[in-house]
Amino acid sequence: MKRDKLYHGMWPMRVCMTAVILCGAPAWCLPNVELMLEQSPSDAGRVTPGIGVHRFMPNTQIEVTAIPQQGFQFAYWLGDVSDPTASTTSVHLNDSKAIVAVYEPIAPAPGDDEDLRRNGGVSGGGGGGGGLRPSYADFFAAAFSAPGGSLSTGQSVTYQVIASEPVPEPATLFLLGLGGLALARRRKRCSSL
């Protein structure tokens, strides 16, 4: 069997191997843990390193900070953090974790309402209802409280934790398909010799 015939049909494999060597191991080969950051209410401030899912190497120590907007103050962290009452704390990522920063509105000082009324800052009443609408973050926070947790509106909520399987990246599927085609082509060529 000639060497040219054996290696001629393996160019897709050469391309894949060259890409792995030049670019390093693909993300799906590296072990990582995920940190999901959320906040409740969703517009009460911001969280660093940012809302969403972040991937890190296992056994990494990450610092998270909650920065409240005007009119809100930081209350506490939900999740496995080193100090749940400090606005800046750290998370040890030995496994994937979900962390929620909880904010609360700042209550006006007792004399503020009287000063507003006396100076004409408050107009007539009316209407009912009011209160904040529950947001996604409220439901998320309820999921991490005791079973049958409650929303900030006082409504009871039931939930079910559903474990999800990791979804392969599109590049993974492409490389697997390309490898399968190269293998099928190689078998076809080897059987015809």
Short mmCIF file of C-alpha atoms in Angstrom, two decimals:
data_model
loop_
_atom_site.label_atom_id
_atom_site.label_comp_id
_atom_site.label_asym_id
_atom_site.label_seq_id
_atom_site.Cartn_x
_atom_site.Cartn_y
_atom_site.Cartn_z
CA MET A 1 0.00 0.00 0.00
CA LYS A 2 1.41 3.37 -0.99
CA ARG A 3 1.89 6.04 1.63
CA ASP A 4 0.20 8.65 -0.60
CA LYS A 5 -3.01 6.62 -0.77
CA LEU A 6 -3.08 6.01 2.97
CA TYR A 7 -2.67 9.66 3.97
CA HIS A 8 -4.45 11.36 1.05
CA GLY A 9 -7.94 10.86 2.51
CA MET A 10 -6.93 12.03 5.96
CA TRP A 11 -6.70 15.78 5.26
CA PRO A 12 -9.79 16.61 7.39
CA MET A 13 -8.14 14.89 10.33
CA ARG A 14 -4.93 16.85 9.69
CA VAL A 15 -6.89 20.12 9.69
CA CYS A 16 -8.59 19.23 13.00
CA MET A 17 -5.36 18.18 14.66
CA THR A 18 -3.56 21.32 13.44
CA ALA A 19 -6.38 23.48 14.82
CA VAL A 20 -6.17 21.78 18.22
CA ILE A 21 -2.38 22.13 18.32
CA LEU A 22 -2.38 25.80 17.27
CA CYS A 23 -5.44 26.99 19.22
CA GLY A 24 -5.12 24.83 22.30
CA ALA A 25 -7.66 22.39 23.64
CA PRO A 26 -11.28 23.17 22.78
CA ALA A 27 -13.52 24.47 25.59
CA TRP A 28 -15.38 21.17 25.85
CA CYS A 29 -12.12 19.38 26.76
CA LEU A 30 -11.31 21.61 29.72
CA PRO A 31 -12.93 20.92 33.08
CA ASN A 32 -14.86 23.94 34.31
CA VAL A 33 -17.49 24.97 36.83
CA GLU A 34 -20.20 27.54 36.34
CA LEU A 35 -21.19 30.49 38.49
CA MET A 36 -24.65 31.91 37.83
CA LEU A 37 -25.16 35.43 39.19
CA GLU A 38 -28.59 37.06 39.57
CA GLN A 39 -30.09 39.92 41.54
CA SER A 40 -33.47 40.67 43.04
CA PRO A 41 -35.18 42.98 42.13
CA SER A 42 -33.63 43.04 38.70
CA ASP A 43 -33.34 46.85 38.43
CA ALA A 44 -32.14 47.57 41.99
CA GLY A 45 -28.42 47.66 41.22
CA ARG A 46 -25.68 45.75 39.51
CA VAL A 47 -23.46 42.81 40.33
CA THR A 48 -19.84 42.24 39.38
CA PRO A 49 -18.56 40.25 37.53
CA GLY A 50 -22.04 40.62 35.92
CA ILE A 51 -25.44 38.96 35.72
CA GLY A 52 -25.45 35.62 33.91
CA VAL A 53 -23.44 32.43 33.75
CA HIS A 54 -19.65 32.57 34.05
CA ARG A 55 -17.26 29.63 33.59
CA PHE A 56 -14.14 29.14 35.70
CA MET A 57 -11.58 26.44 36.43
CA PRO A 58 -12.46 24.26 39.46
CA ASN A 59 -11.30 25.40 42.94
CA THR A 60 -11.18 29.06 41.93
CA GLN A 61 -11.84 31.84 44.45
CA ILE A 62 -14.03 34.57 42.88
CA GLU A 63 -14.89 37.95 44.40
CA VAL A 64 -18.46 39.16 43.82
CA THR A 65 -19.74 42.66 44.56
CA ALA A 66 -23.28 44.03 44.81
CA ILE A 67 -23.64 47.74 43.96
CA PRO A 68 -27.13 49.14 44.74
CA GLN A 69 -28.87 51.82 42.66
CA GLN A 70 -30.11 55.02 44.28
CA GLY A 71 -33.11 54.26 46.50
CA PHE A 72 -31.99 50.70 47.28
CA GLN A 73 -29.56 49.12 49.70
CA PHE A 74 -27.86 45.76 49.63
CA ALA A 75 -29.60 43.26 51.97
CA TYR A 76 -27.83 39.88 51.62
CA TRP A 77 -26.55 37.16 49.28
CA LEU A 78 -28.45 33.93 48.60
CA GLY A 79 -26.14 31.01 47.93
CA ASP A 80 -22.81 29.66 49.10
CA VAL A 81 -20.71 32.79 49.76
CA SER A 82 -18.15 33.45 52.50
CA ASP A 83 -20.07 36.40 54.07
CA PRO A 84 -23.75 36.67 53.04
CA THR A 85 -24.23 40.10 54.66
CA ALA A 86 -21.23 41.89 53.08
CA SER A 87 -21.76 43.62 49.74
CA THR A 88 -18.34 42.37 48.59
CA THR A 89 -17.68 38.72 49.34
CA SER A 90 -15.97 35.70 47.82
CA VAL A 91 -17.18 32.41 46.37
CA HIS A 92 -15.10 29.23 46.35
CA LEU A 93 -16.00 27.39 43.14
CA ASN A 94 -15.39 23.74 43.89
CA ASP A 95 -18.66 22.98 42.06
CA SER A 96 -21.15 24.92 39.91
CA LYS A 97 -23.10 27.44 42.01
CA ALA A 98 -25.92 29.98 41.78
CA ILE A 99 -25.64 33.23 43.73
CA VAL A 100 -28.31 35.95 44.08
CA ALA A 101 -27.75 39.50 45.36
CA VAL A 102 -30.87 40.70 47.19
CA TYR A 103 -31.58 44.43 47.49
CA GLU A 104 -34.26 46.22 49.49
CA PRO A 105 -35.74 49.71 49.08
CA ILE A 106 -34.43 52.34 51.47
CA ALA A 107 -37.26 53.38 53.80
CA PRO A 108 -37.73 57.15 54.10
CA ALA A 109 -36.78 58.73 57.42
CA PRO A 110 -39.77 59.28 59.75
CA GLY A 111 -39.78 63.07 59.30
CA ASP A 112 -39.54 63.00 55.50
CA ASP A 113 -43.27 62.40 54.88
CA GLU A 114 -44.31 65.22 57.20
CA ASP A 115 -41.87 67.67 55.58
CA LEU A 116 -43.20 66.81 52.12
CA ARG A 117 -46.83 67.37 53.14
CA ARG A 118 -46.07 70.64 54.90
CA ASN A 119 -44.17 72.02 51.88
CA GLY A 120 -46.78 70.91 49.35
CA GLY A 121 -44.72 68.04 47.97
CA VAL A 122 -47.51 65.48 48.24
CA SER A 123 -50.77 65.81 46.31
CA GLY A 124 -54.15 64.11 46.83
CA GLY A 125 -54.59 60.37 47.08
CA GLY A 126 -56.68 57.96 45.10
CA GLY A 127 -56.26 54.61 43.43
CA GLY A 128 -55.41 51.33 44.96
CA GLY A 129 -53.09 48.52 44.07
CA GLY A 130 -49.48 49.48 43.80
CA GLY A 131 -46.52 47.49 44.91
CA LEU A 132 -43.78 46.14 42.69
CA ARG A 133 -44.50 43.58 40.02
CA PRO A 134 -42.74 40.28 40.64
CA SER A 135 -39.83 39.80 38.26
CA TYR A 136 -37.84 36.78 37.11
CA ALA A 137 -35.33 37.49 39.85
CA ASP A 138 -38.11 37.23 42.48
CA PHE A 139 -39.00 33.76 41.24
CA PHE A 140 -35.31 32.84 41.15
CA ALA A 141 -34.82 34.01 44.75
CA ALA A 142 -37.89 32.04 45.87
CA ALA A 143 -36.39 28.90 44.35
CA PHE A 144 -33.39 29.20 46.67
CA SER A 145 -35.42 29.76 49.83
CA ALA A 146 -37.00 27.00 51.88
CA PRO A 147 -39.38 24.71 49.93
CA GLY A 148 -42.62 26.49 49.12
CA GLY A 149 -40.87 29.87 49.35
CA SER A 150 -42.74 33.11 48.88
CA LEU A 151 -42.41 36.04 46.52
CA SER A 152 -42.00 39.62 47.64
CA THR A 153 -45.72 40.05 46.88
CA GLY A 154 -46.59 37.51 49.59
CA GLN A 155 -47.83 34.93 47.10
CA SER A 156 -46.87 31.32 47.70
CA VAL A 157 -44.94 29.57 44.96
CA THR A 158 -44.13 25.94 44.31
CA TYR A 159 -41.23 24.92 42.16
CA GLN A 160 -39.50 21.89 40.81
CA VAL A 161 -35.75 21.71 40.20
CA ILE A 162 -35.06 20.14 36.82
CA ALA A 163 -31.52 18.97 36.13
CA SER A 164 -30.48 19.70 32.57
CA GLU A 165 -27.96 17.85 30.50
CA PRO A 166 -25.11 19.90 29.03
CA VAL A 167 -25.75 20.93 25.44
CA PRO A 168 -22.78 20.36 23.11
CA GLU A 169 -21.39 23.37 21.32
CA PRO A 170 -22.03 23.61 17.57
CA ALA A 171 -18.29 23.31 16.93
CA THR A 172 -18.29 20.00 18.81
CA LEU A 173 -21.02 18.62 16.59
CA PHE A 174 -19.19 19.86 13.50
CA LEU A 175 -15.91 18.23 14.54
CA LEU A 176 -17.64 14.95 15.41
CA GLY A 177 -19.38 14.94 12.02
CA LEU A 178 -16.15 15.78 10.23
CA GLY A 179 -14.33 12.99 12.07
CA GLY A 180 -17.11 10.53 11.20
CA LEU A 181 -16.90 11.46 7.53
CA ALA A 182 -13.12 11.10 7.54
CA LEU A 183 -13.40 7.69 9.20
CA ALA A 184 -16.06 6.51 6.72
CA ARG A 185 -13.96 7.73 3.81
CA ARG A 186 -10.87 6.00 5.18
CA ARG A 187 -12.73 2.71 5.63
CA LYS A 188 -14.07 2.96 2.09
CA ARG A 189 -10.58 3.57 0.69
CA CYS A 190 -8.99 0.80 2.78
CA SER A 191 -11.63 -1.72 1.71
CA SER A 192 -11.16 -0.87 -1.98
CA LEU A 193 -7.41 -1.55 -1.85
#
